[in-house]
mmCIF file of C-alpha atoms in Angstrom:
data_model
loop_
_atom_site.group_PDB
_atom_site.id
_atom_site.type_symbol
_atom_site.label_atom_id
_atom_site.label_comp_id
_atom_site.label_asym_id
_atom_site.label_seq_id
_atom_site.Cartn_x
_atom_site.Cartn_y
_atom_site.Cartn_z
ATOM 1 C CA UNK A 1 178.621 151.885 131.330
ATOM 2 C CA UNK A 2 175.006 152.833 131.713
ATOM 3 C CA UNK A 3 175.379 154.866 128.626
ATOM 4 C CA UNK A 4 176.054 151.661 126.614
ATOM 5 C CA UNK A 5 173.174 149.822 128.292
ATOM 6 C CA UNK A 6 170.827 152.574 127.354
ATOM 7 C CA UNK A 7 172.299 152.673 123.792
ATOM 8 C CA UNK A 8 171.881 148.657 123.434
ATOM 9 C CA UNK A 9 168.122 148.873 124.678
ATOM 10 C CA UNK A 10 167.280 151.926 122.221
ATOM 11 C CA UNK A 11 168.829 149.809 119.283
ATOM 12 C CA UNK A 12 166.879 146.425 120.611
ATOM 13 C CA UNK A 13 163.469 148.577 121.094
ATOM 14 C CA UNK A 14 163.842 150.108 117.498
ATOM 15 C CA UNK A 15 164.620 146.658 116.070
ATOM 16 C CA UNK A 16 161.820 145.105 117.560
ATOM 17 C CA UNK A 17 159.554 148.010 116.316
ATOM 18 C CA UNK A 18 161.013 147.514 113.027
ATOM 19 C CA UNK A 19 159.832 143.838 112.902
ATOM 20 C CA UNK A 20 156.445 144.416 114.193
ATOM 21 C CA UNK A 21 155.940 147.112 111.541
ATOM 22 C CA UNK A 22 157.099 144.558 108.745
ATOM 23 C CA UNK A 23 154.663 141.602 110.277
ATOM 24 C CA UNK A 24 151.771 144.223 110.511
ATOM 25 C CA UNK A 25 152.324 145.140 106.823
ATOM 26 C CA UNK A 26 152.621 141.590 105.907
ATOM 27 C CA UNK A 27 149.197 140.746 107.634
ATOM 28 C CA UNK A 28 147.420 143.737 105.774
ATOM 29 C CA UNK A 29 148.844 142.560 102.433
ATOM 30 C CA UNK A 30 147.456 138.894 103.350
ATOM 31 C CA UNK A 31 144.210 140.425 104.448
ATOM 32 C CA UNK A 32 143.551 142.387 101.177
ATOM 33 C CA UNK A 33 144.561 139.874 99.071
ATOM 34 C CA UNK A 34 141.894 137.352 100.821
ATOM 35 C CA UNK A 35 139.375 140.095 100.232
ATOM 36 C CA UNK A 36 140.151 140.325 96.513
ATOM 37 C CA UNK A 37 139.643 136.458 96.386
ATOM 38 C CA UNK A 38 136.277 136.787 98.199
ATOM 39 C CA UNK A 39 135.272 139.464 95.840
ATOM 40 C CA UNK A 40 136.060 137.328 92.704
ATOM 41 C CA UNK A 41 134.084 134.275 93.977
ATOM 42 C CA UNK A 42 131.105 136.488 94.956
ATOM 43 C CA UNK A 43 131.484 138.039 91.395
ATOM 44 C CA UNK A 44 131.378 134.417 89.773
ATOM 45 C CA UNK A 45 128.313 133.308 91.881
ATOM 46 C CA UNK A 46 126.393 136.326 90.908
ATOM 47 C CA UNK A 47 127.022 135.714 87.142
ATOM 48 C CA UNK A 48 125.872 132.451 87.881
ATOM 49 C CA UNK A 49 122.811 133.151 89.821
ATOM 50 C CA UNK A 50 121.810 135.748 86.804
ATOM 51 C CA UNK A 51 122.189 133.177 84.244
ATOM 52 C CA UNK A 52 120.322 130.627 86.182
ATOM 53 C CA UNK A 53 117.373 133.588 86.610
ATOM 54 C CA UNK A 54 117.392 134.269 82.959
ATOM 55 C CA UNK A 55 116.681 130.518 82.234
ATOM 56 C CA UNK A 56 113.764 130.266 84.905
ATOM 57 C CA UNK A 57 112.558 133.229 83.391
ATOM 58 C CA UNK A 58 112.332 131.957 79.844
ATOM 59 C CA UNK A 59 111.143 128.413 81.029
ATOM 60 C CA UNK A 60 108.176 130.347 82.688
ATOM 61 C CA UNK A 61 107.359 132.414 79.744
ATOM 62 C CA UNK A 62 107.416 129.329 77.485
ATOM 63 C CA UNK A 63 105.154 127.603 79.730
ATOM 64 C CA UNK A 64 102.673 130.819 79.717
ATOM 65 C CA UNK A 65 103.084 130.848 76.143
ATOM 66 C CA UNK A 66 102.477 127.152 75.020
ATOM 67 C CA UNK A 67 101.355 125.151 77.682
ATOM 68 C CA UNK A 68 98.689 127.107 79.675
ATOM 69 C CA UNK A 69 96.879 128.223 76.640
ATOM 70 C CA UNK A 70 96.846 124.903 74.906
ATOM 71 C CA UNK A 71 95.735 123.010 78.255
ATOM 72 C CA UNK A 72 92.645 125.676 78.552
ATOM 73 C CA UNK A 73 91.579 124.710 74.940
ATOM 74 C CA UNK A 74 91.753 121.225 75.822
ATOM 75 C CA UNK A 75 90.011 121.559 78.805
ATOM 76 C CA UNK A 76 87.085 123.492 77.213
ATOM 77 C CA UNK A 77 86.930 121.051 74.285
ATOM 78 C CA UNK A 78 86.736 118.025 76.792
ATOM 79 C CA UNK A 79 84.398 119.626 78.940
ATOM 80 C CA UNK A 80 82.048 120.342 75.945
ATOM 81 C CA UNK A 81 82.037 116.709 74.978
ATOM 82 C CA UNK A 82 81.454 115.825 78.261
ATOM 83 C CA UNK A 83 78.310 117.954 78.675
ATOM 84 C CA UNK A 84 77.188 116.611 75.188
ATOM 85 C CA UNK A 85 77.133 112.902 76.387
ATOM 86 C CA UNK A 86 75.522 113.963 79.509
ATOM 87 C CA UNK A 87 72.655 115.196 77.529
ATOM 88 C CA UNK A 88 72.683 112.053 75.561
ATOM 89 C CA UNK A 89 72.339 110.114 78.755
ATOM 90 C CA UNK A 90 69.333 112.252 80.106
ATOM 91 C CA UNK A 91 67.831 112.250 76.813
ATOM 92 C CA UNK A 92 68.122 108.204 76.393
ATOM 93 C CA UNK A 93 67.040 108.010 80.332
ATOM 94 C CA UNK A 94 63.648 110.312 79.015
ATOM 95 C CA UNK A 95 63.415 107.766 76.199
ATOM 96 C CA UNK A 96 63.402 104.549 78.514
ATOM 97 C CA UNK A 97 60.763 106.018 80.939
ATOM 98 C CA UNK A 98 58.299 106.666 77.796
ATOM 99 C CA UNK A 99 58.907 103.391 76.395
ATOM 100 C CA UNK A 100 58.150 101.834 80.101
ATOM 101 C CA UNK A 101 55.014 103.833 79.984
ATOM 102 C CA UNK A 102 53.979 102.757 76.745
ATOM 103 C CA UNK A 103 54.758 99.019 77.406
ATOM 104 C CA UNK A 104 52.780 99.551 80.654
ATOM 105 C CA UNK A 105 49.651 100.539 78.505
ATOM 106 C CA UNK A 106 49.996 97.956 75.852
ATOM 107 C CA UNK A 107 49.935 95.248 78.714
ATOM 108 C CA UNK A 108 46.712 96.668 79.884
ATOM 109 C CA UNK A 109 45.264 96.983 76.228
ATOM 110 C CA UNK A 110 46.273 93.294 76.013
ATOM 111 C CA UNK A 111 44.508 92.116 79.288
ATOM 112 C CA UNK A 112 41.244 94.221 78.219
ATOM 113 C CA UNK A 113 41.404 92.498 74.801
ATOM 114 C CA UNK A 114 41.884 89.226 76.281
ATOM 115 C CA UNK A 115 38.985 89.824 78.433
ATOM 116 C CA UNK A 116 36.558 90.884 75.616
ATOM 117 C CA UNK A 117 37.689 88.220 73.639
ATOM 118 C CA UNK A 118 36.253 85.755 76.370
ATOM 119 C CA UNK A 119 33.071 87.732 76.719
ATOM 120 C CA UNK A 120 32.486 87.308 73.068
ATOM 121 C CA UNK A 121 32.840 83.685 73.215
ATOM 122 C CA UNK A 122 30.404 83.342 75.968
ATOM 123 C CA UNK A 123 28.294 85.452 73.669
ATOM 124 C CA UNK A 124 28.577 83.223 70.952
ATOM 125 C CA UNK A 125 27.954 80.340 73.180
ATOM 126 C CA UNK A 126 24.652 81.730 74.581
ATOM 127 C CA UNK A 127 23.603 82.787 70.919
ATOM 128 C CA UNK A 128 24.126 79.124 69.410
ATOM 129 C CA UNK A 129 22.451 77.523 72.466
ATOM 130 C CA UNK A 130 19.392 79.665 71.886
ATOM 131 C CA UNK A 131 18.561 79.053 68.378
ATOM 132 C CA UNK A 132 20.226 77.473 65.307
ATOM 133 C CA UNK A 133 18.028 78.679 62.565
ATOM 134 C CA UNK A 134 18.623 81.808 60.617
ATOM 135 C CA UNK A 135 21.887 82.366 62.522
ATOM 136 C CA UNK A 136 24.392 82.127 59.612
ATOM 137 C CA UNK A 137 24.560 85.779 59.420
ATOM 138 C CA UNK A 138 24.904 86.388 62.982
ATOM 139 C CA UNK A 139 27.766 83.661 63.206
ATOM 140 C CA UNK A 140 29.486 85.370 60.419
ATOM 141 C CA UNK A 141 29.675 88.632 62.091
ATOM 142 C CA UNK A 142 30.822 86.886 65.337
ATOM 143 C CA UNK A 143 33.411 85.182 63.374
ATOM 144 C CA UNK A 144 34.411 88.268 61.839
ATOM 145 C CA UNK A 145 34.824 90.000 65.107
ATOM 146 C CA UNK A 146 36.883 87.154 66.667
ATOM 147 C CA UNK A 147 38.899 87.136 63.492
ATOM 148 C CA UNK A 148 39.355 90.939 64.239
ATOM 149 C CA UNK A 149 40.189 90.707 67.771
ATOM 150 C CA UNK A 150 42.542 87.810 67.156
ATOM 151 C CA UNK A 151 44.518 90.406 64.352
ATOM 152 C CA UNK A 152 44.427 92.988 67.185
ATOM 153 C CA UNK A 153 45.722 90.908 69.859
ATOM 154 C CA UNK A 154 48.498 89.808 67.166
ATOM 155 C CA UNK A 155 49.054 93.416 66.425
ATOM 156 C CA UNK A 156 49.333 94.052 70.115
ATOM 157 C CA UNK A 157 51.819 91.015 70.754
ATOM 158 C CA UNK A 158 54.179 92.152 67.775
ATOM 159 C CA UNK A 159 53.866 95.635 68.944
ATOM 160 C CA UNK A 160 54.732 94.467 72.505
ATOM 161 C CA UNK A 161 57.774 92.779 71.147
ATOM 162 C CA UNK A 162 58.912 95.719 69.249
ATOM 163 C CA UNK A 163 58.650 97.707 72.367
ATOM 164 C CA UNK A 164 60.757 95.400 74.390
ATOM 165 C CA UNK A 165 63.530 95.307 71.491
ATOM 166 C CA UNK A 166 63.540 98.977 71.433
ATOM 167 C CA UNK A 167 63.926 99.227 75.614
ATOM 168 C CA UNK A 168 67.069 96.435 75.050
ATOM 169 C CA UNK A 169 68.581 98.441 72.456
ATOM 170 C CA UNK A 170 68.073 102.096 74.425
ATOM 171 C CA UNK A 171 69.498 100.239 77.112
ATOM 172 C CA UNK A 172 72.519 98.937 75.046
ATOM 173 C CA UNK A 173 73.120 102.534 73.819
ATOM 174 C CA UNK A 174 73.050 103.823 77.509
ATOM 175 C CA UNK A 175 75.622 101.315 78.555
ATOM 176 C CA UNK A 176 77.512 102.431 75.622
ATOM 177 C CA UNK A 177 77.371 105.854 76.280
ATOM 178 C CA UNK A 178 78.112 105.397 80.098
ATOM 179 C CA UNK A 179 81.393 103.636 79.068
ATOM 180 C CA UNK A 180 82.149 106.533 76.829
ATOM 181 C CA UNK A 181 81.588 108.941 79.195
ATOM 182 C CA UNK A 182 83.949 107.049 81.660
ATOM 183 C CA UNK A 183 86.492 106.484 78.842
ATOM 184 C CA UNK A 184 86.404 110.520 78.084
ATOM 185 C CA UNK A 185 86.407 111.345 81.720
ATOM 186 C CA UNK A 186 89.478 109.028 82.356
ATOM 187 C CA UNK A 187 91.266 110.643 79.233
ATOM 188 C CA UNK A 188 90.555 114.187 80.532
ATOM 189 C CA UNK A 189 92.058 113.368 83.975
ATOM 190 C CA UNK A 190 95.055 111.861 82.224
ATOM 191 C CA UNK A 191 95.433 114.697 79.895
ATOM 192 C CA UNK A 192 95.234 117.256 82.839
ATOM 193 C CA UNK A 193 97.804 115.348 84.928
ATOM 194 C CA UNK A 194 99.936 115.134 82.150
ATOM 195 C CA UNK A 195 99.879 118.869 81.581
ATOM 196 C CA UNK A 196 100.321 119.808 85.272
ATOM 197 C CA UNK A 197 103.183 117.382 85.868
ATOM 198 C CA UNK A 198 104.973 118.032 82.521
ATOM 199 C CA UNK A 199 105.050 114.179 82.073
ATOM 200 C CA UNK A 200 104.086 112.133 79.094
ATOM 201 C CA UNK A 201 100.924 110.585 78.650
ATOM 202 C CA UNK A 202 100.334 106.870 78.705
ATOM 203 C CA UNK A 203 103.907 106.324 80.619
ATOM 204 C CA UNK A 204 104.774 102.987 82.101
ATOM 205 C CA UNK A 205 102.864 101.907 84.856
ATOM 206 C CA UNK A 206 100.033 103.981 83.648
ATOM 207 C CA UNK A 207 97.156 101.533 84.589
ATOM 208 C CA UNK A 208 94.109 103.432 82.977
ATOM 209 C CA UNK A 209 95.910 103.703 79.227
ATOM 210 C CA UNK A 210 94.761 101.439 76.720
ATOM 211 C CA UNK A 211 97.328 99.073 76.258
ATOM 212 C CA UNK A 212 95.775 96.092 74.249
ATOM 213 C CA UNK A 213 92.531 95.190 72.065
ATOM 214 C CA UNK A 214 90.247 92.265 72.127
ATOM 215 C CA UNK A 215 87.804 90.574 69.810
ATOM 216 C CA UNK A 216 85.022 88.245 70.118
ATOM 217 C CA UNK A 217 82.897 86.711 67.533
ATOM 218 C CA UNK A 218 80.513 83.286 67.413
ATOM 219 C CA UNK A 219 78.457 81.887 64.680
ATOM 220 C CA UNK A 220 76.153 80.497 67.230
ATOM 221 C CA UNK A 221 73.764 82.986 68.581
ATOM 222 C CA UNK A 222 72.535 80.592 71.332
ATOM 223 C CA UNK A 223 76.149 80.634 72.870
ATOM 224 C CA UNK A 224 76.829 84.307 72.188
ATOM 225 C CA UNK A 225 75.764 85.403 75.854
ATOM 226 C CA UNK A 226 77.458 82.747 77.539
ATOM 227 C CA UNK A 227 80.804 83.084 75.516
ATOM 228 C CA UNK A 228 80.638 86.840 76.171
ATOM 229 C CA UNK A 229 80.496 86.222 80.119
ATOM 230 C CA UNK A 230 83.114 83.832 80.258
ATOM 231 C CA UNK A 231 85.280 85.939 77.660
ATOM 232 C CA UNK A 232 84.941 88.807 80.172
ATOM 233 C CA UNK A 233 85.557 86.678 83.176
ATOM 234 C CA UNK A 234 89.057 85.550 81.509
ATOM 235 C CA UNK A 235 89.706 89.101 80.771
ATOM 236 C CA UNK A 236 89.053 90.028 84.545
ATOM 237 C CA UNK A 237 91.284 87.066 85.737
ATOM 238 C CA UNK A 238 94.144 88.505 83.615
ATOM 239 C CA UNK A 239 94.151 91.907 85.661
ATOM 240 C CA UNK A 240 92.871 93.578 82.459
ATOM 241 C CA UNK A 241 90.149 96.405 82.566
ATOM 242 C CA UNK A 242 87.674 97.013 79.944
ATOM 243 C CA UNK A 243 87.964 100.604 79.233
ATOM 244 C CA UNK A 244 85.368 100.371 76.097
ATOM 245 C CA UNK A 245 83.637 98.144 74.052
ATOM 246 C CA UNK A 246 81.670 98.123 70.641
ATOM 247 C CA UNK A 247 79.393 95.751 68.823
ATOM 248 C CA UNK A 248 78.469 95.783 65.157
ATOM 249 C CA UNK A 249 77.596 93.306 62.529
ATOM 250 C CA UNK A 250 80.093 92.368 59.534
ATOM 251 C CA UNK A 251 78.435 95.179 57.213
ATOM 252 C CA UNK A 252 77.574 97.703 60.205
ATOM 253 C CA UNK A 253 74.576 97.073 62.703
ATOM 254 C CA UNK A 254 72.572 94.572 60.350
ATOM 255 C CA UNK A 255 69.831 92.756 62.079
ATOM 256 C CA UNK A 256 70.339 88.851 62.068
ATOM 257 C CA UNK A 257 74.008 88.691 61.581
ATOM 258 C CA UNK A 258 76.452 87.763 64.216
ATOM 259 C CA UNK A 259 77.623 90.671 66.320
ATOM 260 C CA UNK A 260 81.298 91.673 66.209
ATOM 261 C CA UNK A 261 82.623 92.577 69.612
ATOM 262 C CA UNK A 262 85.603 94.522 70.065
ATOM 263 C CA UNK A 263 87.311 95.474 73.411
ATOM 264 C CA UNK A 264 89.791 97.914 74.360
ATOM 265 C CA UNK A 265 91.701 96.746 77.483
ATOM 266 C CA UNK A 266 94.243 98.293 80.119
ATOM 267 C CA UNK A 267 96.391 97.067 82.851
ATOM 268 C CA UNK A 268 99.219 95.302 81.002
ATOM 269 C CA UNK A 269 101.560 95.774 78.264
ATOM 270 C CA UNK A 270 101.283 93.037 75.199
ATOM 271 C CA UNK A 271 104.778 91.649 76.345
ATOM 272 C CA UNK A 272 103.777 90.751 80.018
ATOM 273 C CA UNK A 273 100.373 89.287 78.535
ATOM 274 C CA UNK A 274 102.296 87.267 75.941
ATOM 275 C CA UNK A 275 104.472 85.735 78.829
ATOM 276 C CA UNK A 276 101.510 85.118 81.193
ATOM 277 C CA UNK A 277 99.188 83.594 78.427
ATOM 278 C CA UNK A 278 102.281 81.191 76.853
ATOM 279 C CA UNK A 279 102.675 80.042 80.525
ATOM 280 C CA UNK A 280 98.945 79.226 80.708
ATOM 281 C CA UNK A 281 98.784 77.295 77.243
ATOM 282 C CA UNK A 282 101.760 75.368 78.206
ATOM 283 C CA UNK A 283 100.123 74.252 81.430
ATOM 284 C CA UNK A 284 96.683 73.377 79.787
ATOM 285 C CA UNK A 285 98.413 71.746 76.856
ATOM 286 C CA UNK A 286 100.274 69.460 79.278
ATOM 287 C CA UNK A 287 96.973 67.814 80.387
ATOM 288 C CA UNK A 288 97.033 65.487 77.672
ATOM 289 C CA UNK A 289 99.626 62.927 76.966
ATOM 290 C CA UNK A 290 100.618 64.046 73.481
ATOM 291 C CA UNK A 291 99.492 67.222 71.627
ATOM 292 C CA UNK A 292 100.583 69.657 68.752
ATOM 293 C CA UNK A 293 103.548 70.840 70.347
ATOM 294 C CA UNK A 294 104.734 67.653 71.750
ATOM 295 C CA UNK A 295 104.228 68.455 75.515
ATOM 296 C CA UNK A 296 103.224 65.739 78.052
ATOM 297 C CA UNK A 297 102.336 65.249 81.595
ATOM 298 C CA UNK A 298 100.940 62.394 83.481
ATOM 299 C CA UNK A 299 98.023 63.036 85.542
ATOM 300 C CA UNK A 300 98.775 62.085 89.198
ATOM 301 C CA UNK A 301 97.354 59.074 90.879
ATOM 302 C CA UNK A 302 95.617 60.379 94.145
ATOM 303 C CA UNK A 303 94.476 58.401 97.142
ATOM 304 C CA UNK A 304 90.683 57.691 97.472
ATOM 305 C CA UNK A 305 88.749 60.429 98.681
ATOM 306 C CA UNK A 306 91.541 63.054 97.882
ATOM 307 C CA UNK A 307 90.494 65.600 95.437
ATOM 308 C CA UNK A 308 93.020 67.103 93.332
ATOM 309 C CA UNK A 309 94.256 70.997 93.864
ATOM 310 C CA UNK A 310 92.371 73.570 92.135
ATOM 311 C CA UNK A 311 93.813 75.100 89.284
ATOM 312 C CA UNK A 312 94.603 79.144 89.485
ATOM 313 C CA UNK A 313 91.740 81.267 88.815
ATOM 314 C CA UNK A 314 93.612 82.733 85.339
ATOM 315 C CA UNK A 315 94.156 79.152 84.231
ATOM 316 C CA UNK A 316 90.511 78.114 85.256
ATOM 317 C CA UNK A 317 89.155 81.101 83.337
ATOM 318 C CA UNK A 318 91.194 80.273 80.159
ATOM 319 C CA UNK A 319 90.207 76.622 80.239
ATOM 320 C CA UNK A 320 86.602 77.789 80.559
ATOM 321 C CA UNK A 321 86.751 80.067 77.646
ATOM 322 C CA UNK A 322 88.580 77.310 75.504
ATOM 323 C CA UNK A 323 86.025 74.824 76.117
ATOM 324 C CA UNK A 324 83.067 77.138 75.480
ATOM 325 C CA UNK A 325 84.593 78.035 72.039
ATOM 326 C CA UNK A 326 84.806 74.166 71.455
ATOM 327 C CA UNK A 327 81.126 74.241 71.909
ATOM 328 C CA UNK A 328 80.448 76.392 68.942
ATOM 329 C CA UNK A 329 80.725 75.543 65.320
ATOM 330 C CA UNK A 330 82.637 78.850 64.732
ATOM 331 C CA UNK A 331 84.220 81.295 66.840
ATOM 332 C CA UNK A 332 87.134 83.830 67.258
ATOM 333 C CA UNK A 333 88.473 85.024 70.591
ATOM 334 C CA UNK A 334 91.375 87.495 70.952
ATOM 335 C CA UNK A 335 92.543 89.025 74.229
ATOM 336 C CA UNK A 336 95.990 91.093 73.635
ATOM 337 C CA UNK A 337 98.324 88.589 71.883
ATOM 338 C CA UNK A 338 96.010 85.580 72.677
ATOM 339 C CA UNK A 339 94.167 84.248 69.793
ATOM 340 C CA UNK A 340 91.787 81.290 69.952
ATOM 341 C CA UNK A 341 89.904 80.109 66.735
ATOM 342 C CA UNK A 342 87.214 77.399 66.718
ATOM 343 C CA UNK A 343 86.992 76.150 63.085
ATOM 344 C CA UNK A 344 84.837 73.162 61.758
ATOM 345 C CA UNK A 345 87.122 70.367 62.966
ATOM 346 C CA UNK A 346 89.840 71.884 65.355
ATOM 347 C CA UNK A 347 90.497 74.471 68.342
ATOM 348 C CA UNK A 348 93.754 76.417 67.737
ATOM 349 C CA UNK A 349 95.466 78.679 70.234
ATOM 350 C CA UNK A 350 98.428 80.978 69.343
ATOM 351 C CA UNK A 351 100.428 83.905 70.910
ATOM 352 C CA UNK A 352 101.380 86.535 68.558
ATOM 353 C CA UNK A 353 103.913 89.257 68.294
ATOM 354 C CA UNK A 354 102.946 93.051 67.682
ATOM 355 C CA UNK A 355 103.693 92.711 64.048
ATOM 356 C CA UNK A 356 101.890 89.270 63.535
ATOM 357 C CA UNK A 357 98.624 90.791 65.087
ATOM 358 C CA UNK A 358 98.911 93.759 63.049
ATOM 359 C CA UNK A 359 99.176 91.825 59.845
ATOM 360 C CA UNK A 360 96.384 89.605 60.875
ATOM 361 C CA UNK A 361 94.194 92.615 61.548
ATOM 362 C CA UNK A 362 95.437 94.513 58.364
ATOM 363 C CA UNK A 363 93.852 91.312 56.556
ATOM 364 C CA UNK A 364 90.688 91.055 58.590
ATOM 365 C CA UNK A 365 91.594 87.491 59.608
ATOM 366 C CA UNK A 366 90.359 88.172 63.059
ATOM 367 C CA UNK A 367 86.509 87.656 61.881
ATOM 368 C CA UNK A 368 87.113 84.730 59.956
ATOM 369 C CA UNK A 369 87.536 81.151 61.566
ATOM 370 C CA UNK A 370 88.619 79.268 58.421
ATOM 371 C CA UNK A 371 91.051 82.007 57.220
ATOM 372 C CA UNK A 372 92.220 82.366 60.807
ATOM 373 C CA UNK A 373 93.135 78.672 61.118
ATOM 374 C CA UNK A 374 95.203 78.820 57.983
ATOM 375 C CA UNK A 375 97.345 81.870 58.885
ATOM 376 C CA UNK A 376 97.969 80.550 62.408
ATOM 377 C CA UNK A 377 99.251 76.996 61.211
ATOM 378 C CA UNK A 378 102.023 78.870 59.499
ATOM 379 C CA UNK A 379 103.349 80.224 62.984
ATOM 380 C CA UNK A 380 106.367 78.510 64.510
ATOM 381 C CA UNK A 381 105.524 75.788 66.519
ATOM 382 C CA UNK A 382 106.414 77.446 69.637
ATOM 383 C CA UNK A 383 103.603 80.164 69.044
ATOM 384 C CA UNK A 384 100.873 77.421 68.413
ATOM 385 C CA UNK A 385 98.949 75.046 70.340
ATOM 386 C CA UNK A 386 96.448 72.499 68.955
ATOM 387 C CA UNK A 387 93.947 71.672 71.743
ATOM 388 C CA UNK A 388 91.021 70.128 69.691
ATOM 389 C CA UNK A 389 92.015 66.787 71.645
ATOM 390 C CA UNK A 390 92.231 68.643 75.076
ATOM 391 C CA UNK A 391 88.797 70.146 74.313
ATOM 392 C CA UNK A 392 87.049 66.995 73.343
ATOM 393 C CA UNK A 393 88.372 65.022 76.307
ATOM 394 C CA UNK A 394 85.814 65.308 79.391
#
């Protein structure tokens, strides 16, 4: 019986050992299979990393080969332009100082000539009081001397006026050079930022890029300064920045001819400006019972002692510009898509689309109120406002 038990136990032990061996082999096979899968994944990831590394190396090589040399050349070119403009500013400043010194000397000469003339007049009076006979030759010499002094005084006045004109011209040149220098510096900063960030220049939201143009011309020289001030205030209230401005006559810088002022503006695109100016013109044209677009709005009746609410700043600035234009015998003002024309008997305003603006610029209509009036009359009614009656109303 004991032998049977021992034999059974041996058989059981053998079966257990066989089972344990089989389990160990299965686990070993599963472990090897898992290691193979991990090796495959590592190989695939290594291949992907190698590909990405090659792409990054190619991009870096392209940047070193194309972008950096171009950036260096542009920086050198713009640096040279800035240095030239700075030299021009210093030279203009030297001219101003020299002209100021000459102006001071001419003022002294004028005072001296006036004193000398008074002294000669006293001498003439005393000579005439002493004797009347035989003084014809002396009087002729004195008269000739007085005439000569008058000529010298007139020449001094003319030279003084020329010096003042030259001083004003140099100041205008200095202002233009300063604006051009600021514009060039802004363009340089924009180019450097664009090259470093890899983004295109003049993107959306770039308040420094030129997005619109402006023009101003009037036939009345007496209203030129006032109209320029009102126009630039209207530009500022429209949240636009004047990046650069130019002035010239119809055939260049010809003295005695009305100046054509051109502005390069930044801050808003044409679509936003068109919507804003359309709303302002609708509000302005609605101040009369009837106008060219058929708009109407009654004025509210307020109790005694109650003042009407003040108009927004941009609306007040636009109305001031339109009323100043109406005081002129002929004028044209443009701010981006807005165009206002004062002809002989009418005041018209229009909000133009970019193709319409380009067409008028190609035909040089912006500087001719009569031709501009004819072209604006062809626009659709929703783009045109006849504000003649509005401007004539106090």
